[in-house]
């Protein structure tokens, strides 16, 4: 399934809903969209992976890139993911210790203590 | 015993094709249904790594993938990059992953290797027998043993 990207705003948070396959071919589009959002002023970004059915190392690299960008801009970045196969990917790569991971968008926003 | 061979130009768009073929052959070979997500991810990572190496070294040669089910389901992904590049793999810890100085490419390589090592119990990365290049060999049990 092709990559799908949709953005919505919840208070101070920008929620990017990602669907389909995030791989070496589609990840550049995800990177572009995240950079566009951050350059456009978004400082508190939540990426909802609820409809992602494939995520590889390239996609993970893009997400870490966004986390670093927002951290250096005093912003916040969180992921929403409750699918066990994806959670296993985060555990195996130790990225579960790098990203704030939440089961729902509401939980991700509620847990953000950066002043958003 | 069935063998399926696939070669593709080193372009990201073809990695998905390799994944789809790899999983289809795995299913026919009798690999357990609950392992197929891992097979898909591992073949994707091995091919992504090969494509990245070919692009890094400006190599137009095809990436070669061979799937066979004589015994365990075995997938070989062969690149033609210099061996010192192919074998220089290391998993990264959480502190290193979050470091500002780590480039996205380096992070992706490290994470890709962690996924291969984490998802494939029977994994070998070794120089090819003839010429220049590295072979990533992965195997999974089938219902037939």
Coordinates of N, CA and C in Angstrom, one line a residue:
Chain A
X1 N 0.8 -1.2 0.0 CA 0.0 0.0 0.0 C 0.9 1.2 0.0
X2 N 0.5 2.2 -0.8 CA 1.2 3.5 -0.9 C 1.2 4.3 0.4
X3 N 2.2 5.2 0.5 CA 2.2 6.0 1.7 C 1.1 7.0 1.7
X4 N 0.5 7.2 2.8 CA -0.5 8.3 2.9 C -0.1 9.2 4.1
X5 N -0.3 10.6 3.9 CA 0.0 11.5 4.9 C -1.1 12.5 5.1
X6 N -1.6 12.7 6.3 CA -2.6 13.7 6.6 C -2.3 14.4 7.8
X7 N -2.5 15.8 7.8 CA -2.2 16.6 9.0 C -3.4 17.2 9.6
X8 N -3.5 17.2 10.9 CA -4.5 18.0 11.6 C -3.9 18.6 12.8
X9 N -4.6 19.6 13.3 CA -4.2 20.3 14.5 C -5.0 20.1 15.7
X10 N -4.4 19.8 16.8 CA -5.2 19.6 18.1 C -4.5 20.6 19.1
X11 N -5.2 21.7 19.3 CA -4.6 22.7 20.2 C -3.3 23.2 19.7
X12 N -2.2 23.0 20.5 CA -0.9 23.5 20.1 C -0.1 22.4 19.3
X13 N -0.8 21.2 19.2 CA -0.1 20.1 18.6 C -0.5 19.9 17.1
X14 N 0.5 19.5 16.4 CA 0.3 19.1 15.0 C 0.4 17.6 14.9
X15 N -0.7 17.0 14.4 CA -0.8 15.5 14.4 C -0.6 15.1 12.9
X16 N 0.4 14.3 12.6 CA 0.6 13.8 11.3 C 0.2 12.3 11.3
X17 N -0.8 12.1 10.5 CA -1.3 10.7 10.4 C -0.6 10.0 9.2
X18 N 0.1 8.9 9.5 CA 0.8 8.2 8.4 C 0.1 6.9 8.2
X19 N 0.0 6.5 6.9 CA -0.6 5.2 6.6 C 0.2 4.5 5.5
X20 N 0.1 3.2 5.4 CA 0.7 2.5 4.3 C 2.1 2.1 4.6
X21 N 3.0 2.1 3.6 CA 4.3 1.5 3.8 C 5.4 2.7 3.9
X22 N 6.1 2.7 4.9 CA 7.2 3.7 5.0 C 8.5 2.9 4.8
X23 N 9.1 3.0 3.6 CA 10.4 2.3 3.3 C 11.3 3.2 2.6
X24 N 12.4 2.6 2.1 CA 13.5 3.3 1.5 C 13.0 4.2 0.3
X25 N 11.9 3.8 -0.3 CA 11.3 4.5 -1.5 C 10.4 5.7 -1.0
X26 N 9.6 5.4 0.0 CA 8.6 6.4 0.4 C 9.1 7.3 1.5
X27 N 10.1 6.9 2.3 CA 10.5 7.7 3.4 C 10.9 9.1 3.1
X28 N 11.5 9.4 1.9 CA 11.8 10.8 1.6 C 10.6 11.7 1.6
X29 N 9.4 11.2 1.2 CA 8.2 12.0 1.3 C 7.8 12.3 2.7
X30 N 8.0 11.4 3.6 CA 7.7 11.6 5.0 C 8.7 12.7 5.5
X31 N 9.9 12.5 5.2 CA 10.9 13.5 5.6 C 10.6 14.9 5.2
X32 N 10.2 15.0 3.9 CA 9.9 16.4 3.3 C 8.7 17.0 4.1
X33 N 7.7 16.1 4.4 CA 6.5 16.7 5.0 C 6.8 17.1 6.5
X34 N 7.6 16.3 7.2 CA 8.0 16.7 8.5 C 8.8 18.0 8.5
X35 N 9.7 18.1 7.6 CA 10.6 19.4 7.5 C 9.7 20.6 7.2
X36 N 8.7 20.3 6.3 CA 7.8 21.4 5.9 C 7.0 21.9 7.1
X37 N 6.5 20.9 7.9 CA 5.7 21.3 9.1 C 6.6 22.0 10.1
X38 N 7.8 21.6 10.3 CA 8.7 22.2 11.3 C 9.1 23.6 10.8
X39 N 9.5 23.7 9.5 CA 9.8 25.0 9.0 C 8.6 25.9 9.0
X40 N 7.4 25.4 8.9 CA 6.2 26.2 8.9 C 5.8 26.6 10.3
X41 N 6.6 26.2 11.3 CA 6.4 26.7 12.7 C 5.8 25.7 13.7
X42 N 5.5 24.5 13.2 CA 5.1 23.4 14.1 C 6.2 23.1 15.1
X43 N 5.9 23.1 16.4 CA 6.9 22.9 17.4 C 6.5 21.6 18.3
X44 N 5.3 21.2 18.3 CA 4.8 20.1 19.0 C 4.2 19.1 18.1
X45 N 4.9 18.1 17.7 CA 4.5 17.2 16.6 C 4.2 15.8 17.1
X46 N 3.1 15.3 16.8 CA 2.8 13.9 17.1 C 2.6 13.1 15.8
X47 N 3.3 12.1 15.6 CA 3.2 11.3 14.4 C 2.4 10.0 14.8
X48 N 1.2 9.9 14.2 CA 0.4 8.7 14.4 C 0.6 7.6 13.4
X49 N 1.2 6.5 13.9 CA 1.6 5.4 13.0 C 0.5 4.3 13.0
X50 N -0.7 4.7 13.5 CA -1.8 3.7 13.6 C -2.1 3.0 12.3
X51 N -1.9 3.6 11.2 CA -2.3 3.0 9.9 C -1.1 2.6 9.1
X52 N 0.1 2.5 9.7 CA 1.3 2.1 9.0 C 1.3 0.5 9.0
X53 N 1.5 -0.1 7.9 CA 1.6 -1.5 7.9 C 3.0 -2.0 7.6
X54 N 3.9 -1.1 7.3 CA 5.3 -1.5 7.1 C 6.2 -0.3 7.4
X55 N 7.2 -0.6 8.2 CA 8.2 0.5 8.6 C 9.6 -0.1 8.7
X56 N 10.5 0.5 7.9 CA 11.9 0.0 7.9 C 12.9 1.0 8.5
X57 N 14.2 0.6 8.4 CA 15.2 1.5 9.0 C 15.2 2.9 8.4
X58 N 14.9 3.0 7.1 CA 14.9 4.3 6.5 C 13.8 5.2 7.2
X59 N 12.6 4.6 7.4 CA 11.6 5.4 8.0 C 11.9 5.7 9.4
X60 N 12.6 4.8 10.2 CA 13.0 5.1 11.5 C 14.0 6.2 11.5
X61 N 14.9 6.2 10.6 CA 15.9 7.3 10.5 C 15.2 8.7 10.3
X62 N 14.2 8.7 9.5 CA 13.5 10.0 9.3 C 12.8 10.5 10.6
X63 N 12.2 9.5 11.3 CA 11.6 9.9 12.6 C 12.6 10.4 13.6
X64 N 13.8 9.8 13.6 CA 14.8 10.3 14.6 C 15.3 11.7 14.1
X65 N 15.4 11.9 12.8 CA 15.8 13.2 12.3 C 14.8 14.3 12.7
X66 N 13.5 14.0 12.7 CA 12.5 15.0 13.1 C 12.6 15.2 14.6
X67 N 12.8 14.1 15.4 CA 12.9 14.3 16.8 C 14.1 15.2 17.2
X68 N 15.2 15.1 16.5 CA 16.4 15.9 16.8 C 16.1 17.4 16.4
X69 N 15.5 17.5 15.2 CA 15.2 18.9 14.8 C 14.3 19.6 15.8
X70 N 13.3 18.9 16.3 CA 12.4 19.6 17.2 C 13.0 19.8 18.6
X71 N 13.9 18.9 19.0 CA 14.5 19.0 20.2 C 15.4 20.3 20.2
X72 N 16.1 20.5 19.1 CA 17.0 21.6 19.0 C 16.2 22.9 18.9
X73 N 14.9 22.8 18.5 CA 14.1 24.0 18.4 C 13.2 24.2 19.7
X74 N 13.6 23.5 20.8 CA 12.8 23.5 22.0 C 11.4 23.0 21.8
X75 N 11.2 22.1 20.9 CA 9.8 21.6 20.7 C 9.7 20.2 21.3
X76 N 8.6 19.5 20.9 CA 8.4 18.1 21.3 C 8.0 17.2 20.2
X77 N 8.3 16.0 20.3 CA 8.0 15.0 19.3 C 7.6 13.7 19.9
X78 N 6.5 13.1 19.5 CA 6.0 11.9 20.1 C 5.4 11.0 19.0
X79 N 5.4 9.7 19.2 CA 4.8 8.7 18.3 C 3.6 8.1 18.9
X80 N 2.6 7.8 18.0 CA 1.5 7.0 18.5 C 1.6 5.6 17.8
X81 N 1.6 4.6 18.6 CA 1.7 3.2 18.0 C 1.2 2.2 19.0
X82 N 0.3 1.4 18.6 CA -0.2 0.3 19.5 C -0.1 -1.0 18.8
X83 N 0.5 -1.1 17.7 CA 0.6 -2.4 17.0 C 1.8 -3.2 17.4
X84 N 1.6 -4.4 17.9 CA 2.8 -5.2 18.4 C 3.9 -5.4 17.4
X85 N 3.6 -5.7 16.1 CA 4.8 -5.8 15.2 C 5.6 -4.6 15.1
X86 N 5.0 -3.4 15.1 CA 5.8 -2.1 15.0 C 6.5 -1.9 16.3
X87 N 5.8 -2.2 17.5 CA 6.5 -1.9 18.8 C 7.7 -2.8 18.9
X88 N 7.6 -4.0 18.3 CA 8.8 -4.9 18.4 C 10.0 -4.3 17.6
X89 N 9.7 -3.6 16.5 CA 10.8 -3.0 15.8 C 11.4 -1.9 16.6
X90 N 10.6 -1.1 17.4 CA 11.2 -0.1 18.2 C 12.0 -0.7 19.4
X91 N 11.6 -1.9 19.9 CA 12.3 -2.5 21.0 C 13.6 -3.1 20.5
X92 N 13.6 -3.7 19.3 CA 14.8 -4.4 18.8 C 15.9 -3.4 18.5
X93 N 15.5 -2.2 18.0 CA 16.5 -1.2 17.6 C 16.8 -0.3 18.8
X94 N 16.2 -0.5 20.0 CA 16.4 0.4 21.2 C 15.8 1.8 21.0
X95 N 15.1 1.9 19.9 CA 14.5 3.3 19.7 C 13.3 3.5 20.6
X96 N 12.8 2.4 21.3 CA 11.7 2.6 22.3 C 12.3 3.5 23.5
X97 N 13.6 3.5 23.6 CA 14.2 4.3 24.7 C 14.6 5.8 24.2
X98 N 14.3 6.0 22.9 CA 14.6 7.3 22.3 C 13.3 8.1 22.1
X99 N 12.3 7.4 21.6 CA 11.0 8.1 21.3 C 10.0 8.0 22.5
X100 N 9.3 9.1 22.8 CA 8.1 8.8 23.6 C 7.0 8.1 22.7
X101 N 6.6 6.9 23.1 CA 5.6 6.1 22.4 C 4.3 6.0 23.2
X102 N 3.2 6.3 22.5 CA 1.9 6.3 23.2 C 0.9 5.5 22.4
X103 N -0.1 4.9 23.1 CA -1.1 4.1 22.4 C -2.1 4.9 21.6
X104 N -2.3 6.2 22.1 CA -3.3 7.0 21.4 C -2.8 8.4 21.2
X105 N -3.4 9.2 20.3 CA -3.0 10.6 20.2 C -3.3 11.4 21.4
X106 N -4.5 11.1 22.1 CA -4.8 11.8 23.3 C -3.8 11.6 24.4
X107 N -3.3 10.3 24.5 CA -2.3 10.0 25.5 C -1.0 10.7 25.2
X108 N -0.7 10.8 23.9 CA 0.6 11.5 23.5 C 0.5 13.0 23.9
X109 N -0.6 13.6 23.6 CA -0.8 15.0 23.9 C -0.8 15.3 25.4
X110 N -1.5 14.4 26.1 CA -1.6 14.6 27.6 C -0.3 14.4 28.3
X111 N 0.6 13.6 27.7 CA 1.9 13.3 28.3 C 3.0 14.4 28.0
X112 N 2.6 15.3 27.1 CA 3.6 16.3 26.6 C 3.7 17.4 27.7
X113 N 4.8 17.5 28.4 CA 5.0 18.5 29.4 C 5.9 19.6 29.0
X114 N 6.1 19.8 27.7 CA 7.0 20.8 27.3 C 6.4 22.2 27.2
X115 N 5.1 22.3 27.7 CA 4.5 23.6 27.7 C 3.6 23.9 26.6
X116 N 3.3 22.8 25.8 CA 2.4 23.0 24.7 C 0.9 23.1 25.2
Chain B
X1 N 12.3 -29.1 -4.5 CA 13.0 -27.9 -4.1 C 12.7 -26.8 -5.2
X2 N 12.4 -25.6 -4.8 CA 12.1 -24.5 -5.7 C 13.1 -23.4 -5.5
X3 N 13.5 -22.8 -6.6 CA 14.4 -21.7 -6.5 C 13.8 -20.5 -7.3
X4 N 13.8 -19.3 -6.7 CA 13.4 -18.1 -7.4 C 14.5 -17.1 -7.4
X5 N 14.9 -16.6 -8.5 CA 16.0 -15.6 -8.6 C 15.5 -14.3 -9.1
X6 N 16.0 -13.2 -8.6 CA 15.5 -11.9 -8.9 C 16.7 -11.0 -8.9
X7 N 16.8 -10.2 -10.0 CA 17.9 -9.2 -10.0 C 17.2 -7.8 -10.3
X8 N 17.7 -6.8 -9.6 CA 17.1 -5.5 -9.9 C 18.1 -4.3 -9.9
X9 N 17.8 -3.3 -10.7 CA 18.7 -2.1 -10.7 C 18.7 -1.5 -9.3
X10 N 19.8 -1.0 -8.8 CA 19.9 -0.5 -7.4 C 19.1 0.8 -7.2
X11 N 17.8 0.7 -7.3 CA 16.9 1.8 -7.0 C 15.9 1.5 -5.9
X12 N 15.6 2.4 -5.0 CA 14.7 2.2 -3.9 C 13.4 1.6 -4.3
X13 N 12.9 2.0 -5.4 CA 11.5 1.6 -5.8 C 11.4 0.1 -6.0
X14 N 12.5 -0.6 -6.3 CA 12.4 -2.0 -6.5 C 12.5 -2.9 -5.3
X15 N 12.9 -2.2 -4.2 CA 13.0 -3.0 -2.9 C 11.7 -3.6 -2.5
X16 N 10.6 -2.8 -2.7 CA 9.3 -3.3 -2.4 C 8.9 -4.6 -3.2
X17 N 9.3 -4.6 -4.5 CA 9.1 -5.7 -5.3 C 9.8 -7.0 -4.7
X18 N 11.0 -6.8 -4.3 CA 11.8 -7.9 -3.8 C 11.1 -8.4 -2.5
X19 N 10.6 -7.5 -1.7 CA 9.9 -7.9 -0.4 C 8.7 -8.7 -0.8
X20 N 7.9 -8.2 -1.8 CA 6.7 -8.9 -2.1 C 7.0 -10.3 -2.6
X21 N 8.0 -10.4 -3.5 CA 8.3 -11.8 -4.1 C 8.8 -12.7 -2.9
X22 N 9.7 -12.1 -2.1 CA 10.3 -12.9 -1.0 C 9.2 -13.5 -0.1
X23 N 8.2 -12.7 0.2 CA 7.2 -13.2 1.1 C 6.3 -14.2 0.4
X24 N 6.0 -14.0 -0.9 CA 5.2 -14.9 -1.6 C 5.9 -16.3 -1.7
X25 N 7.2 -16.3 -1.9 CA 7.9 -17.5 -2.0 C 8.0 -18.2 -0.6
X26 N 8.1 -17.4 0.4 CA 8.2 -17.9 1.8 C 6.9 -18.6 2.1
X27 N 5.8 -18.0 1.7 CA 4.5 -18.6 2.0 C 4.3 -19.9 1.3
X28 N 4.7 -20.0 0.1 CA 4.6 -21.2 -0.7 C 5.5 -22.3 -0.1
X29 N 6.7 -21.8 0.4 CA 7.7 -22.8 1.0 C 7.2 -23.4 2.3
X30 N 6.2 -22.8 2.9 CA 5.6 -23.3 4.2 C 6.2 -22.6 5.4
X31 N 6.7 -21.4 5.2 CA 7.2 -20.6 6.4 C 5.9 -20.2 7.2
X32 N 6.0 -20.4 8.5 CA 4.9 -20.1 9.4 C 4.3 -18.7 9.2
X33 N 3.0 -18.6 9.1 CA 2.3 -17.3 8.9 C 2.8 -16.2 9.8
X34 N 3.0 -16.5 11.1 CA 3.4 -15.4 12.0 C 4.9 -15.0 11.9
X35 N 5.6 -15.7 11.0 CA 7.0 -15.2 10.7 C 7.1 -14.3 9.5
X36 N 6.0 -14.3 8.7 CA 6.1 -13.6 7.4 C 6.4 -12.1 7.5
X37 N 5.9 -11.5 8.6 CA 6.2 -10.0 8.7 C 7.7 -9.8 8.9
X38 N 8.3 -10.8 9.6 CA 9.7 -10.7 9.9 C 10.5 -11.0 8.6
X39 N 10.0 -11.9 7.9 CA 10.7 -12.3 6.6 C 10.6 -11.0 5.7
X40 N 9.5 -10.4 5.6 CA 9.3 -9.2 4.8 C 10.3 -8.1 5.2
X41 N 10.3 -7.9 6.5 CA 11.2 -6.8 7.0 C 12.7 -7.1 6.7
X42 N 13.1 -8.3 7.0 CA 14.5 -8.7 6.8 C 14.9 -8.6 5.4
X43 N 14.1 -9.1 4.5 CA 14.5 -9.0 3.0 C 14.5 -7.6 2.6
X44 N 13.6 -6.8 3.1 CA 13.6 -5.4 2.8 C 14.9 -4.7 3.3
X45 N 15.3 -5.0 4.5 CA 16.5 -4.4 5.1 C 17.7 -4.8 4.3
X46 N 17.8 -6.1 4.0 CA 19.0 -6.6 3.2 C 19.1 -5.9 1.9
X47 N 17.9 -5.8 1.2 CA 17.9 -5.1 -0.1 C 18.2 -3.6 0.0
X48 N 17.6 -3.0 1.0 CA 17.9 -1.6 1.2 C 19.3 -1.3 1.4
X49 N 20.0 -2.2 2.2 CA 21.4 -2.0 2.5 C 22.2 -2.2 1.2
X50 N 21.8 -3.2 0.3 CA 22.5 -3.4 -0.9 C 22.4 -2.2 -1.9
X51 N 21.1 -1.7 -1.9 CA 20.9 -0.5 -2.8 C 21.7 0.7 -2.3
X52 N 21.7 0.9 -1.0 CA 22.5 2.0 -0.5 C 24.0 1.9 -0.8
X53 N 24.5 0.7 -0.7 CA 25.9 0.5 -1.0 C 26.2 0.7 -2.5
X54 N 25.4 0.2 -3.3 CA 25.6 0.4 -4.8 C 25.5 1.9 -5.1
X55 N 24.6 2.6 -4.5 CA 24.5 4.1 -4.8 C 25.7 4.8 -4.2
X56 N 26.1 4.4 -3.0 CA 27.3 5.1 -2.4 C 28.5 4.9 -3.2
X57 N 28.7 3.8 -3.9 CA 29.9 3.5 -4.7 C 29.6 3.8 -6.2
X58 N 28.4 4.3 -6.5 CA 28.1 4.6 -7.9 C 28.1 3.3 -8.8
X59 N 27.7 2.2 -8.3 CA 27.7 1.0 -9.0 C 26.3 0.8 -9.7
X60 N 26.3 0.5 -11.0 CA 25.1 0.3 -11.7 C 24.7 -1.2 -11.8
X61 N 25.6 -2.1 -11.3 CA 25.3 -3.5 -11.3 C 24.0 -3.8 -10.6
X62 N 23.4 -4.9 -11.0 CA 22.1 -5.3 -10.4 C 22.4 -5.9 -9.0
X63 N 21.4 -5.7 -8.1 CA 21.4 -6.4 -6.8 C 20.7 -7.8 -7.1
X64 N 21.3 -8.8 -6.5 CA 20.9 -10.2 -6.8 C 20.2 -10.8 -5.6
X65 N 19.0 -11.4 -5.8 CA 18.3 -12.0 -4.7 C 18.0 -13.4 -5.1
X66 N 18.3 -14.4 -4.3 CA 17.9 -15.8 -4.6 C 17.2 -16.4 -3.4
X67 N 16.1 -17.0 -3.7 CA 15.2 -17.6 -2.7 C 15.1 -19.1 -3.0
X68 N 15.4 -19.9 -2.0 CA 15.2 -21.4 -2.2 C 14.7 -22.1 -1.0
X69 N 14.0 -23.2 -1.2 CA 13.4 -23.9 -0.1 C 13.8 -25.3 0.0
X70 N 15.0 -25.6 -0.4 CA 15.5 -27.0 -0.2 C 16.0 -27.1 1.2
X71 N 15.2 -27.5 2.1 CA 15.5 -27.4 3.5 C 14.8 -26.2 4.1
X72 N 15.6 -25.4 4.9 CA 15.0 -24.2 5.4 C 14.8 -23.2 4.3
X73 N 13.9 -22.2 4.4 CA 13.7 -21.2 3.4 C 14.9 -20.2 3.5
X74 N 15.6 -20.2 2.4 CA 16.9 -19.4 2.5 C 16.8 -18.3 1.4
X75 N 17.2 -17.1 1.9 CA 17.3 -16.0 1.0 C 18.7 -15.4 1.0
X76 N 19.2 -15.2 -0.2 CA 20.6 -14.6 -0.3 C 20.4 -13.3 -1.0
X77 N 21.0 -12.2 -0.4 CA 21.0 -10.9 -1.1 C 22.4 -10.6 -1.3
X78 N 22.8 -10.3 -2.6 CA 24.2 -10.1 -2.9 C 24.4 -8.7 -3.5
X79 N 25.3 -8.0 -2.9 CA 25.7 -6.7 -3.5 C 27.1 -6.8 -4.1
X80 N 27.5 -5.8 -4.8 CA 28.8 -5.8 -5.5 C 29.7 -4.7 -5.0
X81 N 29.5 -4.2 -3.7 CA 30.3 -3.1 -3.2 C 31.6 -3.7 -2.5
X82 N 32.6 -2.8 -2.4 CA 33.8 -3.3 -1.7 C 33.5 -3.9 -0.4
X83 N 34.2 -5.0 -0.1 CA 33.9 -5.8 1.1 C 34.0 -5.0 2.4
X84 N 35.1 -4.1 2.5 CA 35.3 -3.4 3.7 C 34.1 -2.5 4.1
X85 N 33.3 -2.1 3.0 CA 32.1 -1.3 3.3 C 31.0 -2.2 3.8
X86 N 30.9 -3.4 3.1 CA 29.8 -4.3 3.5 C 29.8 -4.9 4.8
X87 N 31.0 -5.1 5.3 CA 31.1 -5.8 6.6 C 31.2 -4.8 7.8
X88 N 31.3 -3.6 7.5 CA 31.4 -2.6 8.6 C 30.1 -2.2 9.3
X89 N 29.5 -3.2 9.9 CA 28.2 -3.0 10.5 C 28.3 -3.1 12.0
X90 N 27.5 -2.3 12.7 CA 27.5 -2.3 14.1 C 26.2 -1.8 14.7
X91 N 25.7 -2.5 15.7 CA 24.4 -2.0 16.3 C 24.7 -0.8 17.2
X92 N 23.8 0.1 17.3 CA 24.0 1.3 18.1 C 23.1 1.2 19.3
X93 N 23.6 1.8 20.4 CA 22.8 1.8 21.7 C 22.0 3.1 21.7
X94 N 21.0 3.2 22.6 CA 20.1 4.3 22.6 C 20.8 5.7 22.7
X95 N 21.9 5.7 23.5 CA 22.6 7.0 23.7 C 23.2 7.5 22.3
X96 N 23.7 6.5 21.6 CA 24.3 6.9 20.3 C 23.3 7.3 19.3
X97 N 22.1 6.6 19.3 CA 21.0 6.8 18.4 C 20.5 8.3 18.5
X98 N 20.5 8.8 19.7 CA 19.9 10.1 20.0 C 21.0 11.2 19.8
X99 N 22.2 10.9 19.6 CA 23.3 11.9 19.4 C 23.1 12.8 18.2
X100 N 23.2 14.1 18.5 CA 23.1 15.1 17.4 C 24.0 14.8 16.2
X101 N 25.2 14.4 16.6 CA 26.3 14.2 15.6 C 26.1 13.0 14.6
X102 N 25.2 12.1 15.0 CA 25.1 10.9 14.2 C 24.2 11.3 13.0
X103 N 24.8 11.0 11.8 CA 24.0 11.4 10.5 C 22.9 10.4 10.3
X104 N 21.9 10.9 9.6 CA 20.7 10.0 9.3 C 21.1 8.7 8.6
X105 N 22.1 8.8 7.7 CA 22.5 7.7 6.9 C 23.2 6.6 7.9
X106 N 24.0 7.1 8.8 CA 24.7 6.2 9.7 C 23.7 5.6 10.6
X107 N 22.7 6.4 11.1 CA 21.7 5.9 12.0 C 20.9 4.8 11.3
X108 N 20.5 5.0 10.0 CA 19.7 4.1 9.2 C 20.5 2.8 9.1
X109 N 21.8 2.9 8.8 CA 22.6 1.7 8.6 C 22.6 0.9 9.9
X110 N 22.9 1.5 11.0 CA 23.0 0.9 12.3 C 21.7 0.2 12.7
X111 N 20.6 1.0 12.5 CA 19.2 0.4 12.8 C 18.9 -0.7 11.9
X112 N 19.2 -0.6 10.6 CA 19.0 -1.7 9.7 C 19.7 -3.0 10.1
X113 N 20.9 -2.8 10.5 CA 21.6 -4.0 11.0 C 21.0 -4.6 12.3
X114 N 20.6 -3.7 13.2 CA 19.9 -4.2 14.4 C 18.6 -5.0 14.1
X115 N 17.9 -4.5 13.0 CA 16.7 -5.2 12.6 C 17.0 -6.6 12.0
X116 N 18.0 -6.6 11.2 CA 18.4 -7.9 10.6 C 18.9 -8.9 11.7
X117 N 19.7 -8.4 12.6 CA 20.2 -9.3 13.6 C 19.1 -9.7 14.6
X118 N 18.2 -8.8 14.8 CA 17.1 -9.1 15.8 C 16.0 -10.0 15.2
X119 N 15.8 -9.9 13.9 CA 14.7 -10.7 13.4 C 15.1 -12.0 12.7
X120 N 16.4 -12.1 12.4 CA 16.8 -13.3 11.7 C 17.7 -14.1 12.6
X121 N 17.2 -15.3 13.0 CA 18.0 -16.1 13.9 C 19.2 -16.7 13.2
X122 N 19.0 -17.1 11.9 CA 20.0 -17.7 11.1 C 20.5 -16.7 10.1
X123 N 21.5 -15.9 10.5 CA 21.9 -14.8 9.6 C 23.4 -14.9 9.4
X124 N 23.9 -14.8 8.2 CA 25.3 -14.7 7.9 C 25.6 -13.6 6.9
X125 N 26.6 -12.8 7.2 CA 27.1 -11.7 6.3 C 28.5 -12.1 6.0
X126 N 28.8 -12.3 4.7 CA 30.1 -12.8 4.3 C 30.5 -12.3 2.9
X127 N 31.8 -12.3 2.6 CA 32.2 -11.9 1.3 C 31.7 -13.0 0.2
X128 N 31.4 -12.5 -1.0 CA 30.9 -13.4 -2.0 C 32.1 -14.3 -2.4
X129 N 31.8 -15.5 -3.0 CA 32.8 -16.5 -3.3 C 33.7 -16.0 -4.5
X130 N 33.0 -15.3 -5.4 CA 33.8 -14.8 -6.6 C 33.6 -13.3 -6.8
X131 N 34.7 -12.6 -7.0 CA 34.6 -11.2 -7.3 C 34.4 -10.4 -6.0
X132 N 34.0 -9.1 -6.2 CA 33.8 -8.2 -5.1 C 32.4 -8.2 -4.7
X133 N 32.2 -8.1 -3.4 CA 30.8 -8.0 -2.9 C 30.5 -8.8 -1.6
X134 N 29.4 -8.6 -1.1 CA 29.0 -9.2 0.2 C 27.6 -9.9 0.0
X135 N 27.5 -11.1 0.7 CA 26.3 -11.8 0.6 C 25.6 -11.8 2.0
X136 N 24.4 -11.4 2.1 CA 23.6 -11.5 3.3 C 22.7 -12.7 3.1
X137 N 23.0 -13.7 4.0 CA 22.2 -15.0 3.9 C 21.3 -15.2 5.1
X138 N 20.0 -15.4 4.8 CA 19.1 -15.5 5.9 C 18.3 -16.8 5.7
X139 N 17.9 -17.4 6.8 CA 17.2 -18.7 6.7 C 16.1 -18.8 7.8
X140 N 15.0 -19.3 7.4 CA 13.9 -19.5 8.3 C 13.4 -21.0 8.2
X141 N 12.9 -21.6 9.2 CA 12.4 -22.9 9.2 C 11.1 -23.0 8.4
X142 N 10.8 -24.1 7.7 CA 9.6 -24.3 7.0 C 8.8 -25.4 7.6
X143 N 7.6 -25.6 7.3 CA 6.8 -26.7 7.8 C 7.4 -28.0 7.4
X144 N 8.2 -28.0 6.4 CA 8.8 -29.3 5.9 C 10.1 -29.6 6.6
X145 N 10.6 -28.6 7.4 CA 11.9 -28.8 8.1 C 13.0 -28.2 7.3

